[in-house]
Short mmCIF file of C-alpha atoms and ligand atoms in Angstrom, two decimals:
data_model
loop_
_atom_site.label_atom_id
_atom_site.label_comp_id
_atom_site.label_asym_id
_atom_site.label_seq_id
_atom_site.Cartn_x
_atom_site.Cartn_y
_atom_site.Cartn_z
CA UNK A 1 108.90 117.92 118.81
CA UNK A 2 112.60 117.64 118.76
CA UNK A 3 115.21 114.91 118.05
CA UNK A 4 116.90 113.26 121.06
CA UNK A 5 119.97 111.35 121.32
CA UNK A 6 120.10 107.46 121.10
CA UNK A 7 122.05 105.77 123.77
CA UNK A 8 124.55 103.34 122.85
CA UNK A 9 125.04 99.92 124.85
CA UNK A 10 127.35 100.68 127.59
CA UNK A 11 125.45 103.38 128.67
CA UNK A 12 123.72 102.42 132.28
CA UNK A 13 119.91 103.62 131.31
CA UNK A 14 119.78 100.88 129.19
CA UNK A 15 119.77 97.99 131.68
CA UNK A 16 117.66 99.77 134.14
CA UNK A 17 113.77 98.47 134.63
CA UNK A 18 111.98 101.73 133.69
CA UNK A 19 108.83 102.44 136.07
CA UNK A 20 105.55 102.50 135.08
CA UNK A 21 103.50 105.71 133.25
CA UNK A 22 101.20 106.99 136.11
CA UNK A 23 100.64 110.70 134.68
CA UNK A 24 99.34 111.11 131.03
CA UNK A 25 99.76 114.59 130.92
CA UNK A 26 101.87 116.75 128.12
CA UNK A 27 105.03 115.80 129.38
CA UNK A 28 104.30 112.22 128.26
CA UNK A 29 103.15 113.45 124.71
CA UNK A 30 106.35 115.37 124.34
CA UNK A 31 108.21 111.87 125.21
CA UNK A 32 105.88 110.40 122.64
CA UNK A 33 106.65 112.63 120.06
CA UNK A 34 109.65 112.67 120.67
CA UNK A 35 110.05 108.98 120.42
CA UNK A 36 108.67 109.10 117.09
CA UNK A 37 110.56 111.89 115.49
CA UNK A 38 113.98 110.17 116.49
CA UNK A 39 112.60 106.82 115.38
CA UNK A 40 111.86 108.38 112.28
CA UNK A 41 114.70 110.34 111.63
CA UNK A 42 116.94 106.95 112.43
CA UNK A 43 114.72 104.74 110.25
CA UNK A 44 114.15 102.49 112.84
CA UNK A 45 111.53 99.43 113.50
CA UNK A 46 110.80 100.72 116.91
CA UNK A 47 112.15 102.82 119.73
CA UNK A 48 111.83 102.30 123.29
CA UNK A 49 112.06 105.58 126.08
CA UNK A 50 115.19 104.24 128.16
CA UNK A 51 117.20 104.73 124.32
CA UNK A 52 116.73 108.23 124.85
CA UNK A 53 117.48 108.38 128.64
CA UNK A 54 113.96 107.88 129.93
CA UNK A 55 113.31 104.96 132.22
CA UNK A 56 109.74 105.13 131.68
CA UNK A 57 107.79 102.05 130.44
CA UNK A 58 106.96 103.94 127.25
CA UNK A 59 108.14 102.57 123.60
CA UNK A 60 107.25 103.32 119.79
CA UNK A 61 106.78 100.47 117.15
CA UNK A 62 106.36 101.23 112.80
CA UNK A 63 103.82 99.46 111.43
CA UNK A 64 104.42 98.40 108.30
CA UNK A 65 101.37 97.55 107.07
CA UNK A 66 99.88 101.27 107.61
CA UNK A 67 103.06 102.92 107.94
CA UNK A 68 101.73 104.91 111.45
CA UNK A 69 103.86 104.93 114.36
CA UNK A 70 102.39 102.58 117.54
CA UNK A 71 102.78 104.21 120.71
CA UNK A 72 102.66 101.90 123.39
CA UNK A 73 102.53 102.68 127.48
CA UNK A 74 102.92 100.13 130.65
CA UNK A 75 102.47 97.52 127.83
CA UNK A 76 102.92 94.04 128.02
CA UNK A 77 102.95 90.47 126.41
CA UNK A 78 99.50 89.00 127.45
CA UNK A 79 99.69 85.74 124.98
CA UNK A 80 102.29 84.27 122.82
CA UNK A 81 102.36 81.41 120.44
CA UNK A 82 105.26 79.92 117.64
CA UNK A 83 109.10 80.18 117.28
CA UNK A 84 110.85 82.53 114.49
CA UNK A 85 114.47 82.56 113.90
CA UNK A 86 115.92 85.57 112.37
CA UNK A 87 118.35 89.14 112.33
CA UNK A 88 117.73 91.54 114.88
CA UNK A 89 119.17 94.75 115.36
CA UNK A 90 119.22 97.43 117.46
CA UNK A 91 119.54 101.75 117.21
CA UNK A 92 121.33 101.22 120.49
CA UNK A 93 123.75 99.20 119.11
CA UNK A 94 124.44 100.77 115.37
CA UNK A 95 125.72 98.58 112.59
CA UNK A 96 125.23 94.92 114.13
CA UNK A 97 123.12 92.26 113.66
CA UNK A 98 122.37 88.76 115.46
CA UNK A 99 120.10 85.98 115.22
CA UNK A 100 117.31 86.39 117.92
CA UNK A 101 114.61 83.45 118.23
CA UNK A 102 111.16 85.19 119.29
CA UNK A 103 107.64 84.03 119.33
CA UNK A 104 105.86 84.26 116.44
CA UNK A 105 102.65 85.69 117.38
CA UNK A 106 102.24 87.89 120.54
CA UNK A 107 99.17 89.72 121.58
CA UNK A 108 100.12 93.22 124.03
CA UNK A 109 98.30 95.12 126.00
CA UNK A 110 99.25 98.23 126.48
CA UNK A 111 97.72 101.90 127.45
CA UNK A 112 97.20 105.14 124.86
CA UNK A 113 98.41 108.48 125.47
CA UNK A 114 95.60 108.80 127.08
CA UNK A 115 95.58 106.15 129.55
CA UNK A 116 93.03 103.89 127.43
CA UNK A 117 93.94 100.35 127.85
CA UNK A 118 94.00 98.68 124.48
CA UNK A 119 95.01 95.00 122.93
CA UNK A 120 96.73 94.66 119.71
CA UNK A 121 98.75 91.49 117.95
CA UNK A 122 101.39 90.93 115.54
CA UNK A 123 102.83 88.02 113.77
CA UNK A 124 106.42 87.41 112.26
CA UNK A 125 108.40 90.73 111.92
CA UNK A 126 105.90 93.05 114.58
CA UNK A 127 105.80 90.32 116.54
CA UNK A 128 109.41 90.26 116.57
CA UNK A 129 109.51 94.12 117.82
CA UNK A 130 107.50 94.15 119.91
CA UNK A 131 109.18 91.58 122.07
CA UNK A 132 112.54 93.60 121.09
CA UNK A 133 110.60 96.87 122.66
CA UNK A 134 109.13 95.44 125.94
CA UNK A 135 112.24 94.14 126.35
CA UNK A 136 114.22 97.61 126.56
CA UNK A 137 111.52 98.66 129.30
CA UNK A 138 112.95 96.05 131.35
CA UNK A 139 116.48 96.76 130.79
CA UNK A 140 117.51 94.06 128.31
CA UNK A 141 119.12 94.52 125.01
CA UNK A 142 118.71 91.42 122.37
CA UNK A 143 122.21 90.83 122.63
CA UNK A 144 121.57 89.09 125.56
CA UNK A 145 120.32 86.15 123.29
CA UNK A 146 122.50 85.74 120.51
CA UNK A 147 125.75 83.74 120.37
CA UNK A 148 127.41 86.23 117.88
CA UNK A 149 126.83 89.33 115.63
CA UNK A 150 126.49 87.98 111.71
CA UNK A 151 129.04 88.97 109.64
CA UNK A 152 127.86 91.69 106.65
CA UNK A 153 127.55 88.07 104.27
CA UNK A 154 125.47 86.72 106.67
CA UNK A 155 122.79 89.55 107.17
CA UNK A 156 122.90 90.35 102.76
CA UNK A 157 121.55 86.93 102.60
CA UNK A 158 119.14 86.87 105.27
CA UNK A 159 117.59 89.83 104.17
CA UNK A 160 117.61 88.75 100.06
CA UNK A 161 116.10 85.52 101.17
CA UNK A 162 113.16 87.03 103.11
CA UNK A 163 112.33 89.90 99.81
CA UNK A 164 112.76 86.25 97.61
CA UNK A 165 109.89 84.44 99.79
CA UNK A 166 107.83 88.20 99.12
NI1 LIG B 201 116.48 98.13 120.46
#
């Protein structure tokens, strides 16, 4: 396993659709691991392959709940459901924060390291990622949505409201 370097909006791999995963061989698990190591290291919520230079439909989501790292390949957003308003950010784009509206509740589909199709959902903050994730794969950043970056104010009190609600 080994670090890699995050790109940084700007840089052209990010707004590239990345193709799909047709080999699941020990190249891909390096990518994998890879993906997880730097998402770790960067204490991220997820990490998607073109934010390391790889336009391959390949990203990385933390679960919270279990604390395990998701790896997702050629997913995609097979149902969604519900509106949630909150701060997103980005490794891609260090520091900021904006206010991204998502669905709710999305169920993916998406293929294991081995190739195994799989479903899995999320609600609220997943939910939120995921979207955020898929989203990378197809060259988008979630700056595209937001009107502004929050100030520091803004995102101290977002985040203090949500540990107040538990
Ligand atoms: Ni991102």
């Amino acid at each position: 396993m080994a670090l890699r370097r995050i790109v940084e909006q700007g840089e052209d791999c990010l707004n590239k659709k990345c193709r799909p995963v047709t080999e699941f061989n020990p190249r891909l698990y390096t990518l994998l691991d890879d993906l997880v190591e730097t998402l770790s290291e960067a204490g991220g919520a997820g990490l998607a392959a073109p934010q390391v230079g790889v336009l391959r439909r390949v990203c990385v989501v933390m679960d919270e709940e279990t604390e395990e790292y998701i790896e997702l390949i050629n997913p995609k957003i097979i149902f969604q459901s519900g509106e949630q308003t909150g701060p997103e950010g980005c490794l891609s784009v260090p520091g900021k924060w904006g206010l991204v509206t998502r669905p709710n509740y999305v169920r993916v589909q998406a293929q294991d390291r081995n190739g195994s199709w799989f479903e899995l959902e999320g609600e609220g903050l997943i939910a939120r990622c995921f979207c955020h994730e898929l989203e990378h794969l197809d060259g988008h950043l979630y700056t595209e949505h937001i009107d502004r970056f929050l100030t520091d104010e803004e995102v101290e009190a977002y985040f203090s409201q949500e540990e107040g609600e538990g």
